[in-house]
Amino acid sequence: MTSFNDTRHLWALGAFLAAVGLVGMVVRRELVPDDFGRQGPYRASALADVAARPSLFQADATCHACHASVEHERAGKPHEAVRCAHCHGHAVEHVAMARKAAEDSSIAVPPAAEWDGDFLTKIDLYVTKDRATCLSCHQAVVGMPADFKKIDVAVHLEEQGASEPLAKDTCFECHGGHDTAP
Amino acid sequence: MSFFDLPIVTSGPAVSGACASGGCATGGCASGGCSTARPDLKSETSRRDFLKTATTLTLGAMSLTLLPGAMAGDDAVPPASKPSGFPSHAKKPMYGFLIDTTKCTGAGKCLTACRVENGVPEGQARTWVERYVHFKDGRVEVDLVPEIGYAASGEPQPAAEDVLRAYFVPKLCNQCVDAPCNQVCPVHASIKSPEGIELVDTDRCIGCGYCVQACPYGIRYMNHETNVADKCNWCYHRVMRNEQPACVEACPTGARVFGRIDDPDSEISKRLATLPTSVLKQHLGTLPLTRYVGLTDEVT
Ligand code: SF4
Ligand code: SF4
């Protein structure tokens, strides 16, 4: 072993590396979010951020909370599984307003008897007796399961002795909506 | 395997082969090839010492930045509450998604529900429904269910008498256990939640689009309103408050089933236990959590 006389170089190298390390730490502190890596390789609070989104598509239970008679009409009928939203609209605003009105009594809600189609449409809802709504599910196209009730409009009308053009609400002359029979 | 486990190769097999055939008598075979004149032993020793010391210093400096303590913000966490392992989280519920293609009627109600729920811009989609039509002449055609339904779209339909079999296949994120989209994200904006659901951290996403390229199922897209990546996340926000994903809630026929697969009494567990199910592109090894009933080879 000979004497070691490169100490000066080592100090220089050490100082340089320490500076690099320091800069690295500062840059990292700036770039890495505070809660990064706490749960996994990601920003832990992002989970809560995503989870905080509101639920906008309303389950039928939400509608039935106010419109209980409709729940009763539909119970056990083939259309029980059809969601209110499919025929009446998604009601995002309607529900938001209804919730606000429930909390704040100063918000006037017109009595149900006065709720015509127009009023409902204003808040993203509609009373629908439109055959297009029925056909959006029941128009026969290839690919539907064999046991699903589907109609070919032309054939169906001929069977019923009717013909085009028909009124918008023609389906309801024979079929129910909420309480349609099997 | 970490960087430090990598074998350090200084000379390829070809070089050592040449070395052997050259017949180096001294056996001194440096990486440059054969060398008969060994370098000065004295200076070699001190150089080695120098390198040793330098390496120690370098590693020391590197570990300064790598130390957990050097991580920003960690000092704010009291040591007791720090998670010990990595990844470390309490046992979380496990979720699964089952698509029964034999029940889908192609009405597209789930599509609007998803758009409303997640604010998906028009022209883009987190979920869609494909229709596979097998014709009697052997052709197979695939089209997309219009969101407004076939009736309103007025699209010409194949004649039923030409068709051997047709069925609808809803597509959504497979929540791959080994998700390629997660692996490519350069800024850790792709998150595998403790529940196994793949999420996008929209605050962190830089919109590079790597993940859109990486998903073999075409699920991810660049949201052209927010300019960051977006994807089906099984309505994580709904699931976290014990609601069903919007598309499942919307489906009137039960073609979409969602639930906990760690609970043997859940609807999905029961159906998974009894039905023959399969996953999309199994050969890719992405281990999807979304399982299907009634897939054929044509569906990818
Ligand atoms: S389906 Fe695509 S987006 Fe979903 S987890 Fe797998 S790779 Fe990621
Ligand atoms: S687009 Fe966003 S989430 Fe996707 S890889 Fe790039 S940064 Fe990550």
PDB file of C-alpha atoms in Angstrom, chain B residues 153-252:
ATOM      1  CA  SER B 153     -80.957   5.540 -36.351  1.00  0.00           C
ATOM      2  CA  GLY B 154     -82.709   4.061 -39.390  1.00  0.00           C
ATOM      3  CA  GLU B 155     -79.621   2.049 -40.300  1.00  0.00           C
ATOM      4  CA  PRO B 156     -80.314  -0.618 -42.918  1.00  0.00           C
ATOM      5  CA  GLN B 157     -80.502  -3.990 -41.212  1.00  0.00           C
ATOM      6  CA  PRO B 158     -79.343  -7.377 -42.433  1.00  0.00           C
ATOM      7  CA  ALA B 159     -82.245  -9.612 -43.451  1.00  0.00           C
ATOM      8  CA  ALA B 160     -82.992 -12.168 -40.773  1.00  0.00           C
ATOM      9  CA  GLU B 161     -83.154 -15.009 -43.301  1.00  0.00           C
ATOM     10  CA  ASP B 162     -79.490 -14.493 -44.304  1.00  0.00           C
ATOM     11  CA  VAL B 163     -78.259 -14.645 -40.751  1.00  0.00           C
ATOM     12  CA  LEU B 164     -77.041 -17.754 -39.008  1.00  0.00           C
ATOM     13  CA  ARG B 165     -76.536 -16.158 -35.647  1.00  0.00           C
ATOM     14  CA  ALA B 166     -76.156 -12.645 -34.302  1.00  0.00           C
ATOM     15  CA  TYR B 167     -75.433 -11.300 -30.853  1.00  0.00           C
ATOM     16  CA  PHE B 168     -74.395  -8.162 -29.042  1.00  0.00           C
ATOM     17  CA  VAL B 169     -71.144  -7.756 -27.138  1.00  0.00           C
ATOM     18  CA  PRO B 170     -70.898  -4.813 -24.736  1.00  0.00           C
ATOM     19  CA  LYS B 171     -67.335  -3.604 -24.248  1.00  0.00           C
ATOM     20  CA  LEU B 172     -65.922  -1.794 -21.263  1.00  0.00           C
ATOM     21  CA  CYS B 173     -62.677  -1.696 -19.316  1.00  0.00           C
ATOM     22  CA  ASN B 174     -61.457  -5.166 -18.468  1.00  0.00           C
ATOM     23  CA  GLN B 175     -59.734  -3.871 -15.331  1.00  0.00           C
ATOM     24  CA  CYS B 176     -56.760  -6.035 -16.194  1.00  0.00           C
ATOM     25  CA  VAL B 177     -54.932  -7.295 -13.129  1.00  0.00           C
ATOM     26  CA  ASP B 178     -51.720  -6.956 -15.148  1.00  0.00           C
ATOM     27  CA  ALA B 179     -52.721  -3.784 -16.952  1.00  0.00           C
ATOM     28  CA  PRO B 180     -50.504  -2.620 -19.822  1.00  0.00           C
ATOM     29  CA  CYS B 181     -52.038   0.867 -19.646  1.00  0.00           C
ATOM     30  CA  ASN B 182     -50.851   1.216 -16.077  1.00  0.00           C
ATOM     31  CA  GLN B 183     -47.311   0.152 -16.815  1.00  0.00           C
ATOM     32  CA  VAL B 184     -46.576   2.715 -19.519  1.00  0.00           C
ATOM     33  CA  CYS B 185     -47.647   5.880 -17.732  1.00  0.00           C
ATOM     34  CA  PRO B 186     -44.532   8.029 -17.273  1.00  0.00           C
ATOM     35  CA  VAL B 187     -45.996  10.158 -14.487  1.00  0.00           C
ATOM     36  CA  HIS B 188     -47.939   7.573 -12.461  1.00  0.00           C
ATOM     37  CA  ALA B 189     -51.266   9.082 -13.474  1.00  0.00           C
ATOM     38  CA  SER B 190     -52.573   5.583 -14.148  1.00  0.00           C
ATOM     39  CA  ILE B 191     -53.653   4.132 -10.862  1.00  0.00           C
ATOM     40  CA  LYS B 192     -54.519   0.600  -9.898  1.00  0.00           C
ATOM     41  CA  SER B 193     -56.780   1.256  -6.939  1.00  0.00           C
ATOM     42  CA  PRO B 194     -56.533  -1.035  -3.909  1.00  0.00           C
ATOM     43  CA  GLU B 195     -59.839  -2.523  -5.085  1.00  0.00           C
ATOM     44  CA  GLY B 196     -58.238  -3.454  -8.403  1.00  0.00           C
ATOM     45  CA  ILE B 197     -59.916  -0.747 -10.460  1.00  0.00           C
ATOM     46  CA  GLU B 198     -57.806   1.124 -12.973  1.00  0.00           C
ATOM     47  CA  LEU B 199     -58.213   4.908 -12.638  1.00  0.00           C
ATOM     48  CA  VAL B 200     -56.835   8.038 -14.258  1.00  0.00           C
ATOM     49  CA  ASP B 201     -55.467  10.767 -12.029  1.00  0.00           C
ATOM     50  CA  THR B 202     -56.684  13.604 -14.242  1.00  0.00           C
ATOM     51  CA  ASP B 203     -54.733  16.205 -12.268  1.00  0.00           C
ATOM     52  CA  ARG B 204     -51.500  14.410 -12.922  1.00  0.00           C
ATOM     53  CA  CYS B 205     -52.038  13.127 -16.467  1.00  0.00           C
ATOM     54  CA  ILE B 206     -49.925  15.021 -18.978  1.00  0.00           C
ATOM     55  CA  GLY B 207     -51.965  13.788 -21.925  1.00  0.00           C
ATOM     56  CA  CYS B 208     -49.110  11.935 -23.590  1.00  0.00           C
ATOM     57  CA  GLY B 209     -51.450   9.232 -24.831  1.00  0.00           C
ATOM     58  CA  TYR B 210     -49.094   6.308 -24.134  1.00  0.00           C
ATOM     59  CA  CYS B 211     -51.796   4.464 -22.241  1.00  0.00           C
ATOM     60  CA  VAL B 212     -54.241   4.912 -25.110  1.00  0.00           C
ATOM     61  CA  GLN B 213     -51.714   3.115 -27.300  1.00  0.00           C
ATOM     62  CA  ALA B 214     -50.972   0.479 -24.697  1.00  0.00           C
ATOM     63  CA  CYS B 215     -54.496  -0.757 -23.984  1.00  0.00           C
ATOM     64  CA  PRO B 216     -54.989  -3.774 -26.236  1.00  0.00           C
ATOM     65  CA  TYR B 217     -58.754  -3.371 -25.958  1.00  0.00           C
ATOM     66  CA  GLY B 218     -59.017   0.224 -27.168  1.00  0.00           C
ATOM     67  CA  ILE B 219     -60.708   1.297 -23.964  1.00  0.00           C
ATOM     68  CA  ARG B 220     -58.678   4.394 -23.217  1.00  0.00           C
ATOM     69  CA  TYR B 221     -59.133   7.596 -25.168  1.00  0.00           C
ATOM     70  CA  MET B 222     -57.980  11.175 -24.977  1.00  0.00           C
ATOM     71  CA  ASN B 223     -60.982  13.149 -23.767  1.00  0.00           C
ATOM     72  CA  HIS B 224     -61.098  15.991 -26.278  1.00  0.00           C
ATOM     73  CA  GLU B 225     -62.701  18.332 -23.779  1.00  0.00           C
ATOM     74  CA  THR B 226     -60.223  17.871 -20.964  1.00  0.00           C
ATOM     75  CA  ASN B 227     -57.244  16.753 -23.089  1.00  0.00           C
ATOM     76  CA  VAL B 228     -56.299  14.080 -20.601  1.00  0.00           C
ATOM     77  CA  ALA B 229     -56.738  10.326 -20.728  1.00  0.00           C
ATOM     78  CA  ASP B 230     -60.136   8.967 -19.846  1.00  0.00           C
ATOM     79  CA  LYS B 231     -61.442   5.446 -19.498  1.00  0.00           C
ATOM     80  CA  CYS B 232     -64.153   3.287 -18.023  1.00  0.00           C
ATOM     81  CA  ASN B 233     -63.478   2.935 -14.319  1.00  0.00           C
ATOM     82  CA  TRP B 234     -66.524   0.848 -13.470  1.00  0.00           C
ATOM     83  CA  CYS B 235     -67.973   4.080 -12.032  1.00  0.00           C
ATOM     84  CA  TYR B 236     -65.496   3.976  -9.168  1.00  0.00           C
ATOM     85  CA  HIS B 237     -67.277   6.883  -7.476  1.00  0.00           C
ATOM     86  CA  ARG B 238     -70.580   4.982  -7.441  1.00  0.00           C
ATOM     87  CA  VAL B 239     -68.983   1.726  -6.358  1.00  0.00           C
ATOM     88  CA  MET B 240     -67.264   3.473  -3.457  1.00  0.00           C
ATOM     89  CA  ARG B 241     -70.686   4.474  -2.133  1.00  0.00           C
ATOM     90  CA  ASN B 242     -72.123   0.996  -2.673  1.00  0.00           C
ATOM     91  CA  GLU B 243     -74.021   1.849  -5.830  1.00  0.00           C
ATOM     92  CA  GLN B 244     -73.939  -0.091  -9.060  1.00  0.00           C
ATOM     93  CA  PRO B 245     -72.053   1.307 -12.057  1.00  0.00           C
ATOM     94  CA  ALA B 246     -74.366   3.450 -14.213  1.00  0.00           C
ATOM     95  CA  CYS B 247     -74.458   0.994 -17.126  1.00  0.00           C
ATOM     96  CA  VAL B 248     -75.380  -1.876 -14.810  1.00  0.00           C
ATOM     97  CA  GLU B 249     -78.057   0.228 -13.167  1.00  0.00           C
ATOM     98  CA  ALA B 250     -79.370   1.124 -16.630  1.00  0.00           C
ATOM     99  CA  CYS B 251     -79.465  -2.347 -18.172  1.00  0.00           C
ATOM    100  CA  PRO B 252     -83.061  -3.634 -18.103  1.00  0.00           C
TER     101      PRO B 252
END
